[in-house]
Every structure is written in C-alpha cells, then in structure tokens.
Coordinates of C-alpha atoms and ligand atoms in Angstrom, one line a residue:
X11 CA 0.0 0.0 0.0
X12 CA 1.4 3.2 -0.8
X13 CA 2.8 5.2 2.4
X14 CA 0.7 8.6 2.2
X15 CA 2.2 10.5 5.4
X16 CA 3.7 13.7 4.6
X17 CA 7.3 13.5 4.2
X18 CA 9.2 15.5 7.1
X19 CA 11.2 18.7 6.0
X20 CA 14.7 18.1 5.0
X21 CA 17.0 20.0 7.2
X22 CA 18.6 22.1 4.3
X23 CA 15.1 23.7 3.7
X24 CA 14.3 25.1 7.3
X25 CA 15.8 28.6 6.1
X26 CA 13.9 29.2 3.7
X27 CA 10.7 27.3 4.7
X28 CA 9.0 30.7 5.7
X29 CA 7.8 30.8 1.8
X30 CA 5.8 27.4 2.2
X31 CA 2.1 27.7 2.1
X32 CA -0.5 29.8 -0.6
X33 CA 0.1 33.5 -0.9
X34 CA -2.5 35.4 -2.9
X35 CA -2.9 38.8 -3.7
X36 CA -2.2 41.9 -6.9
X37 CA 0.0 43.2 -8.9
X38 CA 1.1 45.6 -11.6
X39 CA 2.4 44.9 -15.0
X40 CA 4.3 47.5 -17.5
X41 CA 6.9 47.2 -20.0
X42 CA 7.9 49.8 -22.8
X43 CA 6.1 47.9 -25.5
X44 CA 2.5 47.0 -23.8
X45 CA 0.0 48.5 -22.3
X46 CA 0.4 48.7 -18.5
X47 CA -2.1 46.4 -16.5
X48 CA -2.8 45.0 -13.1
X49 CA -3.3 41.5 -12.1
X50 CA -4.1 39.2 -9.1
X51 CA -2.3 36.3 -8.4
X52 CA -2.0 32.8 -6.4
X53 CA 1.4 31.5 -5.5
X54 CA 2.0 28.3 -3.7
X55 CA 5.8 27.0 -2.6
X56 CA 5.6 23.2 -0.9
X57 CA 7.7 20.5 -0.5
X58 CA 8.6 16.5 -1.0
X59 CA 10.9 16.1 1.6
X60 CA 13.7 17.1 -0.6
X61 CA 16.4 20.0 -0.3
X62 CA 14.2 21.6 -2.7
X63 CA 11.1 23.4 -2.9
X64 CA 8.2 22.9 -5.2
X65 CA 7.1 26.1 -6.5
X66 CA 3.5 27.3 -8.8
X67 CA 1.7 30.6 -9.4
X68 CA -1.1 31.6 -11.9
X69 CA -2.3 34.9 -12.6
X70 CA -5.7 36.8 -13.6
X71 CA -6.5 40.1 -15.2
X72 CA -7.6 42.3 -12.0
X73 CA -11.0 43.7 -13.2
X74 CA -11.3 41.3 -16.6
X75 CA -10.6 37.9 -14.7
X76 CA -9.0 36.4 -17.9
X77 CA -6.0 34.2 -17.3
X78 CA -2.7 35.5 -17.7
X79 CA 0.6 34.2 -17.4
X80 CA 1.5 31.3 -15.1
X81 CA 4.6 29.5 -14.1
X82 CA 5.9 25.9 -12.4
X83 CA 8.6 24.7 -11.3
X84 CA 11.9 24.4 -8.1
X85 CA 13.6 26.3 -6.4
X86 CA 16.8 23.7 -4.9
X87 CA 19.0 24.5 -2.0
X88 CA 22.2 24.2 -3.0
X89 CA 23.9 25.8 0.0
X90 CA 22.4 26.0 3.9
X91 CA 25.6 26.3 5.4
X92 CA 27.0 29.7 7.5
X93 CA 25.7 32.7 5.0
X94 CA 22.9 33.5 3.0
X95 CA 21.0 30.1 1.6
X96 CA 22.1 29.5 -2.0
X97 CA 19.7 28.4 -4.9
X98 CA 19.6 27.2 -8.2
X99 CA 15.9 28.0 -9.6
X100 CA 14.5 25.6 -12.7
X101 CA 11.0 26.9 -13.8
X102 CA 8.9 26.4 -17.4
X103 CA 6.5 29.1 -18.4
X104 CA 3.8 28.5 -20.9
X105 CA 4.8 31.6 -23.0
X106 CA 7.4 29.2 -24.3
X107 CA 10.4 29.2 -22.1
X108 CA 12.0 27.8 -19.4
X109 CA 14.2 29.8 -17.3
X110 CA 17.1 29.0 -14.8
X111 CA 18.5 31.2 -12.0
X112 CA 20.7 31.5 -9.1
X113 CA 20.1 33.8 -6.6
X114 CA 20.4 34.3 -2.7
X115 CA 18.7 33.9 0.7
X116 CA 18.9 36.2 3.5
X117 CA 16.9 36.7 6.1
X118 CA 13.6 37.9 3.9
X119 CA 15.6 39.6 1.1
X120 CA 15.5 37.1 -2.0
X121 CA 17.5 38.0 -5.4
X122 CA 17.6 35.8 -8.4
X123 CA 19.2 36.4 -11.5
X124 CA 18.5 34.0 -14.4
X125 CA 22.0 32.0 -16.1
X126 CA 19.9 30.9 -19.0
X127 CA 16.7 31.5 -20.8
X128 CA 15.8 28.8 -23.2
X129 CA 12.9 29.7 -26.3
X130 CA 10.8 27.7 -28.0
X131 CA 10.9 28.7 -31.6
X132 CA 8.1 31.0 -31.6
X133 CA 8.3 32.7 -28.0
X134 CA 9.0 36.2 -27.1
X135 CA 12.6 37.2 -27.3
X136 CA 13.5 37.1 -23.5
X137 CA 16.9 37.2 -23.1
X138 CA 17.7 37.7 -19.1
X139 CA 15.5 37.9 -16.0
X140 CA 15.8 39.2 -12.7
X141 CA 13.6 38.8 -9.7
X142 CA 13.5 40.2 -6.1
X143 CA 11.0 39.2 -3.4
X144 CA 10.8 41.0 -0.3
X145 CA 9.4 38.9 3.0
X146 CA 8.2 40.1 6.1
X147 CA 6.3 38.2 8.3
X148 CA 2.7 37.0 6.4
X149 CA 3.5 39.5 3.3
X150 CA 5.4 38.6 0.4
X151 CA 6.3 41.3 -2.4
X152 CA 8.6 40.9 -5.4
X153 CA 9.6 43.0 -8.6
X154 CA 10.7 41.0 -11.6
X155 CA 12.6 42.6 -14.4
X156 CA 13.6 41.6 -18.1
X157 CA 15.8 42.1 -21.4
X158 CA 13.2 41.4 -23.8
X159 CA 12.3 42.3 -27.5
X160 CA 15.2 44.7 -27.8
X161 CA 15.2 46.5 -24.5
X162 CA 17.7 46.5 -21.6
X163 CA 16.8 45.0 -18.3
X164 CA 13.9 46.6 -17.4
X165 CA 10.9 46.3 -15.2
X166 CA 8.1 44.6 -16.1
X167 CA 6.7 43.7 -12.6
X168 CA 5.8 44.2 -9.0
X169 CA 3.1 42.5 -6.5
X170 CA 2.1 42.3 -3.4
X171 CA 1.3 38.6 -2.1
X172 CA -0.2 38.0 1.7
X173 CA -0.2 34.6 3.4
X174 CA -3.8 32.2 3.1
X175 CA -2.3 28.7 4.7
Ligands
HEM30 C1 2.9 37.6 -12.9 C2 3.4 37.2 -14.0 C3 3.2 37.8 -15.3 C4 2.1 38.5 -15.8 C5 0.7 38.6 -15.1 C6 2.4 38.9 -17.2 C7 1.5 39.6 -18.0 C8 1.8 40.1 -19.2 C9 0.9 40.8 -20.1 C10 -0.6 41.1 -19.7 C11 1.5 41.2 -21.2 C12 1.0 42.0 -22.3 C13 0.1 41.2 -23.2 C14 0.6 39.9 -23.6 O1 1.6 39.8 -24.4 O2 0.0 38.9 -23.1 C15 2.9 40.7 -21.0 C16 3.8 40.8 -22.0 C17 5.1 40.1 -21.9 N1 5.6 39.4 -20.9 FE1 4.7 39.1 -19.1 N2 3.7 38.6 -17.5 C18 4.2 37.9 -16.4 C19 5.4 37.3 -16.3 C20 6.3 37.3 -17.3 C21 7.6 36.6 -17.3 C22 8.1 35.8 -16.1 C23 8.2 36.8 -18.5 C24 9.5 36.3 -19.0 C25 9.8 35.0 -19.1 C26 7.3 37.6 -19.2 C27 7.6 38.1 -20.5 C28 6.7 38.9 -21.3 C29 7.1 39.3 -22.6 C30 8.3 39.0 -23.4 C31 6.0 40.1 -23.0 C32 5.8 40.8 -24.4 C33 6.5 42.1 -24.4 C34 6.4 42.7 -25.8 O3 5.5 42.3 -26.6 O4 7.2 43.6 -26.1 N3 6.2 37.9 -18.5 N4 3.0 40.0 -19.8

C-alpha cells in the first residue's frame, strides 16, 4: 500500500521554509512595449521532503478575470551552510520558455538572476531575467525585471502577495 504520510522537512530547507504555504494577492504589470495592466495572483511553494522546494503561481486580469501568465517549477537548496541560503531555480512558463536562475537567501531579502533563458521557436525574445522578493512576516512582495524584445533590463513587474495557509 502506498505510504501517504507527509514526508518530514529536509534540514537544508528550514531557512527558507518561511515561503511554504499559498500567498494570494495583486499586482502591476508594465513594460515599454504594452500596455500597463494589473493583475491578481496565487502562488504556492511546498515541499517532497527534498532539499528543494516545489514552486506554482497563476495569474488573472484584476477587473477582466482572464487568465494571464503562469509559471511551475523548483527552487533547490544548493547551500544552507554559515551565510545566505544559496539556490539554483528551474522553472517552465507556458509563454514558451523555461528559465534558470541563481540567486540568494537572507533573512527575507531574496534576489535571483537567471544564467539561462531557453525559447521555444516562436516565444517572445526574452533574453535575461531578474527577480526580487521582499518577506516580512505573512507578506510577500517581489519586482521581476527583463531584457526582452530589444530592450535593456527593465521592469516589467511588481506585487504584493499575503499569506492564506
Ligand atoms: C505575474 C506574471 C506575469 C504576468 C501577469 C504577465 C502579464 C503580461 C501581459 C498582460 C503582457 C502583455 C500582453 C501579452 O503579451 O500577453 C505581457 C507581456 C510580456 N511578458 Fe509578461 N507577465 C508575467 C510574467 C512574465 C515573465 C516571467 C516573463 C519572462 C519570461 C514575461 C515576458 C513577457 C514578454 C516577453 C512580453 C511581451 C513584451 C512585448 O511584446 O514587447 N512575462 N506580460
């Protein structure tokens, strides 16, 4: 029979185990080429037991409910030793790509910067990605920014998530 308890946390993800749970909340969207909008969105971070966490969010138009973008995928502990927590992030976007990142842990501050952006043939042209996420307490907020379609890094987003479970 297949053992269903849930598996216990593995040590190296205690440090950054204030992200698990479901955060919900808005956010607003710009970037030189569209027009701004704002959105609401769900983002869920569990775990398998693993040094890793599982990470998922989707996103709707704020007033027009459509379904925007969404994104799966890990964020791995690859350092829990003395200093910040180090990770190597692994996600896959619908829009065509899948993106990988390494970034930092500490304390609430989180900064990822992406070491390869890979395009299906007809995706956007995204060429680099960065993301910051701010915690404190049961509030989550990040800014993401991008070199895409000709321009520099440059912002595209920033939200503002609280806590549900
Ligand atoms: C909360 C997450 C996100 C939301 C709600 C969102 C939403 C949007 C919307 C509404 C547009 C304009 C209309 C459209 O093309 O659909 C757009 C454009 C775009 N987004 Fe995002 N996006 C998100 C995350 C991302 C991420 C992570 C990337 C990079 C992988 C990205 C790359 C782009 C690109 C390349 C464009 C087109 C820009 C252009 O045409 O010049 N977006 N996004």
């Amino acid at each position: 029979m297949a053992d269903l308890t849930p598996p216990s946390l593995h040590p190296d993800v205690e440090r950054v185990a204030f992200l698990l749970g479901t955060w919900e909340g808005s956010g607003h969207g710009e970037y030189p080429s569209i027009d701004p909008f704002d959105y609401e969105e769900t983002v869920v971070f569990g775990h398998a037991g693993k040094p890793f966490l599982t990470y998922a969010q989707r996103t709707r138009h704020l007033t027009e409910q459509r379904p925007l973008h969404a994104e799966t995928g890990y964020w791995r502990v690859v350092h829990a030793g003395e200093g910040p927590v180090w990770l190597e992030i692994v996600l896959a976007h619908p829009t065509g790509f899948t993106e990988m990142a390494t970034g930092t842990v500490d304390g609430g501050e989180i900064h990822l910067v992406s070491t390869s952006v890979v395009r299906t043939p007809t995706a956007k042209e995204v060429t680099a990605i960065e993301r910051s996420f701010h915690a404190d307490g049961d509030t989550l907020r990040y800014e993401l920014r991008m070199a895409a379609q000709g321009h520099p890094m440059t912002h595209h987003l920033s939200a503002e998530l609280r806590r549900r479970s």
